[in-house]
PDB file of C-alpha atoms and ligand atoms in Angstrom:
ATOM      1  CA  UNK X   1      -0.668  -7.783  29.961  1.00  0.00           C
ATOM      2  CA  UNK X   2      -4.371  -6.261  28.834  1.00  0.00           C
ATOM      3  CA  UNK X   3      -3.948  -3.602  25.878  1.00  0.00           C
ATOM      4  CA  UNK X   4      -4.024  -0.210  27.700  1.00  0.00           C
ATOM      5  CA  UNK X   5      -7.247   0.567  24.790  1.00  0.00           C
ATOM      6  CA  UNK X   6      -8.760  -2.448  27.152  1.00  0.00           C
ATOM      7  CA  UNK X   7      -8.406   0.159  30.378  1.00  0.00           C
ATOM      8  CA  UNK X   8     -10.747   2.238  28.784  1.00  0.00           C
ATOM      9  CA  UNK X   9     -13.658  -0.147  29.991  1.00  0.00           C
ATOM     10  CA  UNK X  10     -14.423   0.318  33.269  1.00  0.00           C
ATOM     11  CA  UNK X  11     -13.316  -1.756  35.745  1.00  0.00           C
ATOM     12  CA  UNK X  12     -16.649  -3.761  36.423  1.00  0.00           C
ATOM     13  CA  UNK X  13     -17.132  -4.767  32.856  1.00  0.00           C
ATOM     14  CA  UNK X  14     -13.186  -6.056  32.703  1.00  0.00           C
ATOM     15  CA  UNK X  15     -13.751  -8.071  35.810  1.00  0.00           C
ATOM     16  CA  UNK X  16     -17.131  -9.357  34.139  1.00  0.00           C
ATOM     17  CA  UNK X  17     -15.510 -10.171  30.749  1.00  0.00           C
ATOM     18  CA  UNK X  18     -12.275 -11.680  32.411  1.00  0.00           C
ATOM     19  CA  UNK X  19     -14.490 -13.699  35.126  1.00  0.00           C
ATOM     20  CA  UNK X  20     -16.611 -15.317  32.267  1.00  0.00           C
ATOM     21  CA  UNK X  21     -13.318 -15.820  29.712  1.00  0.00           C
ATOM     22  CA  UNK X  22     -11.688 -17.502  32.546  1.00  0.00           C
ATOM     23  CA  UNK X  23     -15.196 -19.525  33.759  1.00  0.00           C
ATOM     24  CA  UNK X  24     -15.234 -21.105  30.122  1.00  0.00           C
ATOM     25  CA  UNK X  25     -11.649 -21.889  29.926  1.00  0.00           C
ATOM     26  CA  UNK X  26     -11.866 -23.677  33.645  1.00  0.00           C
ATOM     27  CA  UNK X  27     -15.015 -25.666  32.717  1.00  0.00           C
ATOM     28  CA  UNK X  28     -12.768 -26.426  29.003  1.00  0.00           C
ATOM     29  CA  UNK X  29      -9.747 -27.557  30.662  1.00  0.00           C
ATOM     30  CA  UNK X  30     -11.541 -29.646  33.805  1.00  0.00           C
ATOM     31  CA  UNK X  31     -13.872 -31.349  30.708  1.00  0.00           C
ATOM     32  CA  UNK X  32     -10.789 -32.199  28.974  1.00  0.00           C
ATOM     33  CA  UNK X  33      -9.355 -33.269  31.763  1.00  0.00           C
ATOM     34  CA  UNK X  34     -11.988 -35.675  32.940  1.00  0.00           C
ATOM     35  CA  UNK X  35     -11.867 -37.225  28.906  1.00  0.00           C
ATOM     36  CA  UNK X  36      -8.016 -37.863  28.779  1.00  0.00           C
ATOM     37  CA  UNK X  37      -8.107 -39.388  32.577  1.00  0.00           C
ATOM     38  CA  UNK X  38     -11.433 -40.811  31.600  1.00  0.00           C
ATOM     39  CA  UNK X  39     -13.017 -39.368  34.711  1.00  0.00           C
ATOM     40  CA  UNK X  40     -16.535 -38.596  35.246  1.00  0.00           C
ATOM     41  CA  UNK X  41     -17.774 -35.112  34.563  1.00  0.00           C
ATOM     42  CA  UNK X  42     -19.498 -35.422  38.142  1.00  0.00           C
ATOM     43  CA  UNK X  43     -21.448 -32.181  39.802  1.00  0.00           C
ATOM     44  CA  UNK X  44     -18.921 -31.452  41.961  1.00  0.00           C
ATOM     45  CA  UNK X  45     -15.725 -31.230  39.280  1.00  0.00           C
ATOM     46  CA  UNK X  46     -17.974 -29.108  37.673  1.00  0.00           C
ATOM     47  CA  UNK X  47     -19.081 -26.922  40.219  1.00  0.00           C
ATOM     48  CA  UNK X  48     -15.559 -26.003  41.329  1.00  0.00           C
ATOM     49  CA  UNK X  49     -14.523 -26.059  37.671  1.00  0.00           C
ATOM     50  CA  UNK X  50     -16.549 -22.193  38.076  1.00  0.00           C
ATOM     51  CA  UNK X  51     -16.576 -21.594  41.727  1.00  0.00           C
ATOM     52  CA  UNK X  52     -12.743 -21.167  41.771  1.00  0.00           C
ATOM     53  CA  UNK X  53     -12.546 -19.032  38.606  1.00  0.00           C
ATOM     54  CA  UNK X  54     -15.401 -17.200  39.750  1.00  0.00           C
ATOM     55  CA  UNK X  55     -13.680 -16.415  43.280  1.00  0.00           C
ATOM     56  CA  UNK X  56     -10.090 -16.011  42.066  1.00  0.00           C
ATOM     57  CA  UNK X  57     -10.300 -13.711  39.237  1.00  0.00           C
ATOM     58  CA  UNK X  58     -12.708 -10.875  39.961  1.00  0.00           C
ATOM     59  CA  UNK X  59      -9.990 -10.035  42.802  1.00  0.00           C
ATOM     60  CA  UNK X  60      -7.084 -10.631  40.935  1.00  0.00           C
ATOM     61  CA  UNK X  61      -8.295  -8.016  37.352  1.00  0.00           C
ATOM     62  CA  UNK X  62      -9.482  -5.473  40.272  1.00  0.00           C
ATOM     63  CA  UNK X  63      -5.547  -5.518  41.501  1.00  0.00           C
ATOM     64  CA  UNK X  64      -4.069  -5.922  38.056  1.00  0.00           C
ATOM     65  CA  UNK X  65      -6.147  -3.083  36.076  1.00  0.00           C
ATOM     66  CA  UNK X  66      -5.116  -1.087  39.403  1.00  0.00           C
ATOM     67  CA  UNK X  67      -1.829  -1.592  39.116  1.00  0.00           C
ATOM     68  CA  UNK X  68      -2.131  -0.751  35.093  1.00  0.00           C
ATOM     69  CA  UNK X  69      -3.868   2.465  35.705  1.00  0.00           C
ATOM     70  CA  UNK X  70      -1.178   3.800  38.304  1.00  0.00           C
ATOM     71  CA  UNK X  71       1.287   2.770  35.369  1.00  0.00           C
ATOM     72  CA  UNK X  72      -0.540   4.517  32.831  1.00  0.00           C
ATOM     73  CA  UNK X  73      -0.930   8.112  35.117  1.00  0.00           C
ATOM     74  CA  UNK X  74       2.649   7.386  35.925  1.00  0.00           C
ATOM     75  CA  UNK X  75       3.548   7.648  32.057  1.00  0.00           C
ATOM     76  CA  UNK X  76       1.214  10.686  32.077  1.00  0.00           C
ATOM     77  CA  UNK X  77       2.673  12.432  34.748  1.00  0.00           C
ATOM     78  CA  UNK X  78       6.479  12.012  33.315  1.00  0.00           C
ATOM     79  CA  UNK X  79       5.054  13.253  29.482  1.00  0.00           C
ATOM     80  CA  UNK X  80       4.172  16.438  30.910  1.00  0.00           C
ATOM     81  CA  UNK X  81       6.827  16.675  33.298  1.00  0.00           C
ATOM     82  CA  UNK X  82       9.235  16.023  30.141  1.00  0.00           C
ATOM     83  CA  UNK X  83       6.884  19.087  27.875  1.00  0.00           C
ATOM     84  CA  UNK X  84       6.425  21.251  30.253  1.00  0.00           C
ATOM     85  CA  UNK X  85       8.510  24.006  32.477  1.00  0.00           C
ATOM     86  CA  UNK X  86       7.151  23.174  36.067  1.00  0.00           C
ATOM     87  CA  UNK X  87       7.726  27.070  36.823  1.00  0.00           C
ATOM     88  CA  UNK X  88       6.527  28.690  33.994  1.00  0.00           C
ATOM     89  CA  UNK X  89       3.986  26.204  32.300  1.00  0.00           C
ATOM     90  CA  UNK X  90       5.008  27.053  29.493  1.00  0.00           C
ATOM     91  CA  UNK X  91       6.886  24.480  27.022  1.00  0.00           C
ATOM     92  CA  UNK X  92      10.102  23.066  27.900  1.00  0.00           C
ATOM     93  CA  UNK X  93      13.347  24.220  24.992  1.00  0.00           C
ATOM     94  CA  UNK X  94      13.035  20.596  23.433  1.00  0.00           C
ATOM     95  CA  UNK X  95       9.065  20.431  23.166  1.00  0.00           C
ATOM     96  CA  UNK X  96       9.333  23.791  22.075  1.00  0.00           C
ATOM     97  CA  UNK X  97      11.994  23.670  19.373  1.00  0.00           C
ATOM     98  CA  UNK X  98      10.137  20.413  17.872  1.00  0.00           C
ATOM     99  CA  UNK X  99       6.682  22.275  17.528  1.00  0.00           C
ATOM    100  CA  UNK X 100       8.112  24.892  15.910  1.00  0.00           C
ATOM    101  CA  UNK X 101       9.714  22.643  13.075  1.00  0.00           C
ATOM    102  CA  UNK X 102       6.177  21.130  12.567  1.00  0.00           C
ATOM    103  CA  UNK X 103       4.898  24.915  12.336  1.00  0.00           C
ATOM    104  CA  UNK X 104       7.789  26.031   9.854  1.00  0.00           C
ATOM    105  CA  UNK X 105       7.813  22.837   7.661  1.00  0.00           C
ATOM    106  CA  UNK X 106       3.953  23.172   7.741  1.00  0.00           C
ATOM    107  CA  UNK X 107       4.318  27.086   6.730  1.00  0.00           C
ATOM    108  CA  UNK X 108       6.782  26.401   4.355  1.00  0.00           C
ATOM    109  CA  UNK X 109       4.759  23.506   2.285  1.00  0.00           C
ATOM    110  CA  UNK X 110       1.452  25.915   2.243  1.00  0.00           C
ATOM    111  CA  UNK X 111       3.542  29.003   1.081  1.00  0.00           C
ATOM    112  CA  UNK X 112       2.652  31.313   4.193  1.00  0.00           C
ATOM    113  CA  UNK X 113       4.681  33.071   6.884  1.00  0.00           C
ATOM    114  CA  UNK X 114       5.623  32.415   9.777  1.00  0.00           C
ATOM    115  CA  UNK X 115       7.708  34.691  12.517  1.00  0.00           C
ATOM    116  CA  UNK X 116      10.085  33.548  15.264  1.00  0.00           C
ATOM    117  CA  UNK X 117      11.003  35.440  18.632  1.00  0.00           C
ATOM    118  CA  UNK X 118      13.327  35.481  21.169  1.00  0.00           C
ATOM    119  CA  UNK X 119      12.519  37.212  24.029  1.00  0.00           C
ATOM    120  CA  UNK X 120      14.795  37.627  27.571  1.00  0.00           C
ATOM    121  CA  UNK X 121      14.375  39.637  30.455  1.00  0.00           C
ATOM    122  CA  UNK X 122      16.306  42.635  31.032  1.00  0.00           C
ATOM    123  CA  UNK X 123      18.881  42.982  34.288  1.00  0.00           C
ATOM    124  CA  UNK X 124      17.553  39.207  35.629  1.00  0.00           C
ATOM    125  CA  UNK X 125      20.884  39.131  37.217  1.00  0.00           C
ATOM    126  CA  UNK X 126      20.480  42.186  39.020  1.00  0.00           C
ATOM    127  CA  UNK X 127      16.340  41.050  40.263  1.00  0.00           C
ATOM    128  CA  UNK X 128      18.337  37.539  41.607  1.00  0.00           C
ATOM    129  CA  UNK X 129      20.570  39.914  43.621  1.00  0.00           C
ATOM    130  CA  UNK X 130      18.395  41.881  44.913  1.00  0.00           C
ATOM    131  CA  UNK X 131      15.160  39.793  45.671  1.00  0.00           C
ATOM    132  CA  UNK X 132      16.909  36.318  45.679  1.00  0.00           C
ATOM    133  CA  UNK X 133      16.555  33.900  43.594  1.00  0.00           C
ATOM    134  CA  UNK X 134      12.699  33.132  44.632  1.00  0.00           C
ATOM    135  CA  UNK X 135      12.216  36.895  43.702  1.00  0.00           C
ATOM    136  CA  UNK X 136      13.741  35.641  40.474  1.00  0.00           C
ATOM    137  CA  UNK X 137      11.445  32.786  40.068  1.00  0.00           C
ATOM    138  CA  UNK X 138       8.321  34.585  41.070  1.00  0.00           C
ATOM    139  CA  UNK X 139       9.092  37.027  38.109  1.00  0.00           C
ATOM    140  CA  UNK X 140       9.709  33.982  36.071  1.00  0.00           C
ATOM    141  CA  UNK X 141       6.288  32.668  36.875  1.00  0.00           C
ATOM    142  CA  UNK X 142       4.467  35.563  36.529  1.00  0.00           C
ATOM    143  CA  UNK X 143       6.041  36.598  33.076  1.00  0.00           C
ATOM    144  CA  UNK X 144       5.096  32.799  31.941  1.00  0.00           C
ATOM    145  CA  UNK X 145       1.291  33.783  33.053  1.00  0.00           C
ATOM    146  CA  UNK X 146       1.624  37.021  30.714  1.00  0.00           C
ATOM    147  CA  UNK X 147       3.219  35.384  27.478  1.00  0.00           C
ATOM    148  CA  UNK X 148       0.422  33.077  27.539  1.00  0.00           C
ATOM    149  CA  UNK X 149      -2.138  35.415  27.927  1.00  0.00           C
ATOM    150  CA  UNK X 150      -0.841  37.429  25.347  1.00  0.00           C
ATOM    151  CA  UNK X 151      -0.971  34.970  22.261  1.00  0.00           C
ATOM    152  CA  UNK X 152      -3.375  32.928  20.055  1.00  0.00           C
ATOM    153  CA  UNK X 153      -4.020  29.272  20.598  1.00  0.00           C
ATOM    154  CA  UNK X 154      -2.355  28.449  17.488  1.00  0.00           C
ATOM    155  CA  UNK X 155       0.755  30.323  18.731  1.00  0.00           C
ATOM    156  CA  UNK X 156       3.772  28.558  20.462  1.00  0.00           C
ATOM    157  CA  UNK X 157       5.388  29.409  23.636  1.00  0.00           C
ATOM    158  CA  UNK X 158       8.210  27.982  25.098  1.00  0.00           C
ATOM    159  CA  UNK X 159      11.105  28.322  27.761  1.00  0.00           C
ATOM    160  CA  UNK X 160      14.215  28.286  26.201  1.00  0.00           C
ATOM    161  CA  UNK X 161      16.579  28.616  29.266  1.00  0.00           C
ATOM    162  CA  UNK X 162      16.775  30.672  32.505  1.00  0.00           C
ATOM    163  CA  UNK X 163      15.312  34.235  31.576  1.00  0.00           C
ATOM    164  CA  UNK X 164      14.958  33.343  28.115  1.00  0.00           C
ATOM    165  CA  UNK X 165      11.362  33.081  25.941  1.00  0.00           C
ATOM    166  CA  UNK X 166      10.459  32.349  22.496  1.00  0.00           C
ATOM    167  CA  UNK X 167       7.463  32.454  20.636  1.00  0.00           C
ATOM    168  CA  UNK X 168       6.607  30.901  17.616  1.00  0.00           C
ATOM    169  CA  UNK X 169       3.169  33.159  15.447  1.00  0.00           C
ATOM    170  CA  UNK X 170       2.155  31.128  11.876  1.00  0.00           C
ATOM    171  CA  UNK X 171       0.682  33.671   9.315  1.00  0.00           C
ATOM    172  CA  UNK X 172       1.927  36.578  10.961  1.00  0.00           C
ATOM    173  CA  UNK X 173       4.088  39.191   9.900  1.00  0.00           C
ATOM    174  CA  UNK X 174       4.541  43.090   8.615  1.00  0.00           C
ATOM    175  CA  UNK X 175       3.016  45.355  11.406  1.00  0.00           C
ATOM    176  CA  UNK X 176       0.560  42.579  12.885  1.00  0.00           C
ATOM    177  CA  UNK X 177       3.878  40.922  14.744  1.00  0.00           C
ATOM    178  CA  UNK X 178       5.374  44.455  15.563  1.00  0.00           C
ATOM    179  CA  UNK X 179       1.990  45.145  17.178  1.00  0.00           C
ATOM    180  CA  UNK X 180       1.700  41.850  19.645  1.00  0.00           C
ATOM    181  CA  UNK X 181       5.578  42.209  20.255  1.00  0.00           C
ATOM    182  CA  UNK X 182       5.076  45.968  21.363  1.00  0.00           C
ATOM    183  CA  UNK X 183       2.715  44.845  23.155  1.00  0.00           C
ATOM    184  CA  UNK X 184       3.851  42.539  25.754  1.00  0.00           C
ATOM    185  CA  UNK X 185       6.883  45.095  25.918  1.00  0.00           C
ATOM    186  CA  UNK X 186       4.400  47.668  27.180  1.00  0.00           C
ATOM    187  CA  UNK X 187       2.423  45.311  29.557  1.00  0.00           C
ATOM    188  CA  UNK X 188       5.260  43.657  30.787  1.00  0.00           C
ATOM    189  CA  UNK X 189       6.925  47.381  31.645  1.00  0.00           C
ATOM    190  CA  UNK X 190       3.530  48.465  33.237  1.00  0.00           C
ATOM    191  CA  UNK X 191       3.295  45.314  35.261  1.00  0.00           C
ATOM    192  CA  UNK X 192       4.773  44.318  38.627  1.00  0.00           C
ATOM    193  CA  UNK X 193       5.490  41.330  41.113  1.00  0.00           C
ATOM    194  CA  UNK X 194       4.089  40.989  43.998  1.00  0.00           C
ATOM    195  CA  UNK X 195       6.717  39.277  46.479  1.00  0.00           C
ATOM    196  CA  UNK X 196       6.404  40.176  49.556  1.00  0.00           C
ATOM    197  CA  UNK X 197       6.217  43.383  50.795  1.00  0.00           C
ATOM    198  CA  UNK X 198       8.366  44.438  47.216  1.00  0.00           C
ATOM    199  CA  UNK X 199       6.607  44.764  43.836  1.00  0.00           C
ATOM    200  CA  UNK X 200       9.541  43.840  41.366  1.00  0.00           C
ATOM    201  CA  UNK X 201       9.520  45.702  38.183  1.00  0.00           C
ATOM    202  CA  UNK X 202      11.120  44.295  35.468  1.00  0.00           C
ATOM    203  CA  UNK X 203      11.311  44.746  31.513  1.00  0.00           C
ATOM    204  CA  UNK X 204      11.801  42.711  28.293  1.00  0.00           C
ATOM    205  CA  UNK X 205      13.819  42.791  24.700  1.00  0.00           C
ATOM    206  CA  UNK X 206      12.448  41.129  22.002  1.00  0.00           C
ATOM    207  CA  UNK X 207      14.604  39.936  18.583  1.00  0.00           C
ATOM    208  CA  UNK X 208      12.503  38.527  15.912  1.00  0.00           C
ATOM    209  CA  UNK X 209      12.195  37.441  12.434  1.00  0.00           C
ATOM    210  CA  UNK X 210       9.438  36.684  10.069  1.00  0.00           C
ATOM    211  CA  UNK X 211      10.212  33.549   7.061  1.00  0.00           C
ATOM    212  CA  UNK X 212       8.930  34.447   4.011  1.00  0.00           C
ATOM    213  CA  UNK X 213       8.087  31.746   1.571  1.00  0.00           C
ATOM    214  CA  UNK X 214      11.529  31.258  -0.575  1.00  0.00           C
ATOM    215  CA  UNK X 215      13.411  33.762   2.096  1.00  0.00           C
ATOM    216  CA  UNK X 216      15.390  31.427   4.060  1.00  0.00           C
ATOM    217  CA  UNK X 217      16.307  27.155   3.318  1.00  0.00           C
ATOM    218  CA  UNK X 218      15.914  26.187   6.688  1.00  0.00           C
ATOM    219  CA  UNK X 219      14.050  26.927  10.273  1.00  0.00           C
ATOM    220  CA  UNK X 220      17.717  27.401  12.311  1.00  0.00           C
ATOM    221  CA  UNK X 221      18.434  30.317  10.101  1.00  0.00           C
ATOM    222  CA  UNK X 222      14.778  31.815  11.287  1.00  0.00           C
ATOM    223  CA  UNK X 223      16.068  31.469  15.055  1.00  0.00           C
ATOM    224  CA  UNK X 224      19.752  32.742  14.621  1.00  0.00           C
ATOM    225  CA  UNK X 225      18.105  35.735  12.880  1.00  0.00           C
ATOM    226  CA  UNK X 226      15.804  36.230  16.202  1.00  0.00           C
ATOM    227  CA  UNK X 227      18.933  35.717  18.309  1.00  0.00           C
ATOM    228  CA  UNK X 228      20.651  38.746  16.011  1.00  0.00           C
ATOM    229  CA  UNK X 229      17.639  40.988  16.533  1.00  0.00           C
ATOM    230  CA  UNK X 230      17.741  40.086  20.392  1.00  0.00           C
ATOM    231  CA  UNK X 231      21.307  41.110  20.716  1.00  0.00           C
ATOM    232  CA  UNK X 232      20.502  44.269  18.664  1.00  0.00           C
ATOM    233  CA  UNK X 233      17.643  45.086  21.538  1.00  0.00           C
ATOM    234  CA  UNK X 234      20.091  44.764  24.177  1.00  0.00           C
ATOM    235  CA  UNK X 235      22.719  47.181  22.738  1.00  0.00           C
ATOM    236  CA  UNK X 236      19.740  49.762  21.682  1.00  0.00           C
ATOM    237  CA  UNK X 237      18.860  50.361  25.215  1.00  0.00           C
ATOM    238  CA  UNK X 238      16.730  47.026  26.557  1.00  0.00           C
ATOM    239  CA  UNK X 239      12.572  47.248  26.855  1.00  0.00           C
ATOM    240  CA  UNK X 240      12.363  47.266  23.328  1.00  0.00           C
ATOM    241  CA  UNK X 241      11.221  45.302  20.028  1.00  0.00           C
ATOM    242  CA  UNK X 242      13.681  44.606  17.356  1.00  0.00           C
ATOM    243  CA  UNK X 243      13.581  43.377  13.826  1.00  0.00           C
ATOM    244  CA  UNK X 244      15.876  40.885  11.757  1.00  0.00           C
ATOM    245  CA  UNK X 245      17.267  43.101   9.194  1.00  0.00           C
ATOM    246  CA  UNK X 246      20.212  42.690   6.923  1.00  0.00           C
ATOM    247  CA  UNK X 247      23.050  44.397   7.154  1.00  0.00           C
ATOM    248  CA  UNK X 248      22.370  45.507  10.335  1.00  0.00           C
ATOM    249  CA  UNK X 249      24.956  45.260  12.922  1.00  0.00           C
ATOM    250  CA  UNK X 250      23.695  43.314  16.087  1.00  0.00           C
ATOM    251  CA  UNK X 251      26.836  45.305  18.024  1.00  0.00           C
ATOM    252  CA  UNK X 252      25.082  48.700  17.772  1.00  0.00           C
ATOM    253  CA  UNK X 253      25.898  50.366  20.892  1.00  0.00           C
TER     254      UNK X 253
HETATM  255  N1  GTP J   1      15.744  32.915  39.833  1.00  0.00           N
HETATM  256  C1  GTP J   1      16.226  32.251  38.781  1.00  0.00           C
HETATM  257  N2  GTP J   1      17.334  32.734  38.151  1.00  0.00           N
HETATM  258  C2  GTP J   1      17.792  32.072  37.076  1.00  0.00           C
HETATM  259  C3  GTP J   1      17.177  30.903  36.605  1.00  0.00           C
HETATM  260  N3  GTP J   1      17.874  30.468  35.524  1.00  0.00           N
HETATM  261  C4  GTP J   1      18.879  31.349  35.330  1.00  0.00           C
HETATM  262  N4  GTP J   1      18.838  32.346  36.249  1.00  0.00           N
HETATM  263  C5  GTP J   1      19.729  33.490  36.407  1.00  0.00           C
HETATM  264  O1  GTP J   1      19.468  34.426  35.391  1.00  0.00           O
HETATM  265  C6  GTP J   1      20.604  35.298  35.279  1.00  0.00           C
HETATM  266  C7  GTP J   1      20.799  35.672  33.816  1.00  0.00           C
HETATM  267  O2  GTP J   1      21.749  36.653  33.779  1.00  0.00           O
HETATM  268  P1  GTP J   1      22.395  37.217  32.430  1.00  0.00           P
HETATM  269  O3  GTP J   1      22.311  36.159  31.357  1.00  0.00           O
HETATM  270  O4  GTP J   1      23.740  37.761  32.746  1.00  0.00           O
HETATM  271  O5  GTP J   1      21.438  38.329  31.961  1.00  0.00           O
HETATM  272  P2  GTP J   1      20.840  39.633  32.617  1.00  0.00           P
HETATM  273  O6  GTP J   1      21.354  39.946  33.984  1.00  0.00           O
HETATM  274  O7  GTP J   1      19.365  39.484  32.470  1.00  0.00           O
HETATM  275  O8  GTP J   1      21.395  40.752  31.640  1.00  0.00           O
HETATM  276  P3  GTP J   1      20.800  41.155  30.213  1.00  0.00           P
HETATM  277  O9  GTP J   1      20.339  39.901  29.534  1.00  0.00           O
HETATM  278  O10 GTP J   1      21.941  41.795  29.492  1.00  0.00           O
HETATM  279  O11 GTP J   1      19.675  42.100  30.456  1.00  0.00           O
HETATM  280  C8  GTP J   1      21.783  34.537  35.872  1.00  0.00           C
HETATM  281  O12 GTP J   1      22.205  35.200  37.039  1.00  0.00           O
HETATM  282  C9  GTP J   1      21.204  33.165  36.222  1.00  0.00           C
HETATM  283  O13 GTP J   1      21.750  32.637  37.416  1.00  0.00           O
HETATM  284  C10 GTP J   1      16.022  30.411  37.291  1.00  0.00           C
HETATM  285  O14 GTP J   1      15.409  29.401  36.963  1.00  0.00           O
HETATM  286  N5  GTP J   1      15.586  31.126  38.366  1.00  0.00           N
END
């Protein structure tokens, strides 16, 4: 097999490099050849000794780096299936949940803070039954397109499951993450769906929580305190931001 760094040459200088290795080693192999059957190196061993290299293997590294190219877009194509939500383009729950242990380890060696949040969208259940589900999907979509317009590059986004977001913010907490969460509450709430003839409004809840250095031991604590504040935004009303906060009961009602 040729090293896939070897597919970064173009094809022509491959074939050129492979033709000539394989020229030598014909005229090699026919010379030593000719010594052990002590033949005579005539013209005509020597002429086909790089006519038939020179015929054969330009063809045959054309097909092979082919074939090794389709492999390597292949292996491409199922990364970023495997990272990425095909609906939402956003990342998939694995991807997701792995960045943001780099991001909190990272946060946590350098001291700084980093916030966590869960976000779902309000009455999905209800937009499925009453636009079907490719009214649900659309809405899906479309939210995806919104989160991701609404953050930094160095921010995280992910799809967790169905109707359920998360975003991941390093160095931001205190009324900087209360701002960007409010937000995409209010754009999301002034923003509609085109599907069809309908335009499908829809809201979101946000839970989140913000690690301080020395706060918390470990990054699952950061998302179960999210997943607290979520519940809390339900059971206040929906179309809301809430904040982790101790003591506070998540069954408000
Ligand atoms: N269209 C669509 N629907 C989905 C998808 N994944 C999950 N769902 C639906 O999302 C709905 C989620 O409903 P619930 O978890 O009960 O939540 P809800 O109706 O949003 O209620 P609240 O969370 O309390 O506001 C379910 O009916 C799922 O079938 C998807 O990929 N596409």
């Amino acid at each position: 097999m040729i090293p896939s760094s070897l597919l970064k040459y173009t094809r022509l200088r491959l074939i050129i490099l492979i033709t000539s290795v394989a020229i030598l080693l014909s005229v090699l192999i026919t010379y030593i050849i000719t010594i052990i059957l002590a033949d005579g190196f005539s013209l005509i061993t020597f002429s086909s000794a790089i006519i038939v290299p020179l015929l054969i293997s330009p063809v045959l590294t054309w097909y092979i780096v082919g074939l090794m190219l389709q492999v390597q877009k292949l292996e491409q194509e199922q990364r970023y299936l495997a990272s990425y939500d095909m609906l939402t383009k956003l990342h998939t729950r694995r991807t997701f949940l792995e960045l943001f242990e780099e991001k909190f380890d990272a946060c946590a060696n350098d001291y700084s803070c980093v916030s966590f949040a869960y976000i779902d969208i309000d009455n999905f259940k209800a937009i499925n039954s009453e636009y079907g589900h490719s009214g649900g999907d659309e809405v899906l979509k479309q939210f995806g397109d919104l989160l991701r317009a609404s953050i930094r590059s160095v921010d995280i986004s992910g799809r967790i499951g169905g109707e359920e977001f998360a975003i991941v913010l390093p160095h931001t907490s205190g009324d900087s993450i209360l701002t960007v969460l409010e937000r995409l509450v209010d754009n999301t709430h002034a923003s509609s769906v085109q599907f069809g003839s309908a335009n499908i409004q829809y809201t979101i809840s946000i839970g989140y929580s913000t690690y301080q250095y020395g706060d918390i031991t470990n990054s699952k604590q950061l998302v179960n305190r999210a997943d607290q504040a979520l519940l809390l935004a339900k059971n206040l009303g929906k179309n809301q931001v809430q904040q982790y906060r101790k003591n506070t009961n998540s069954h408000t009602s």
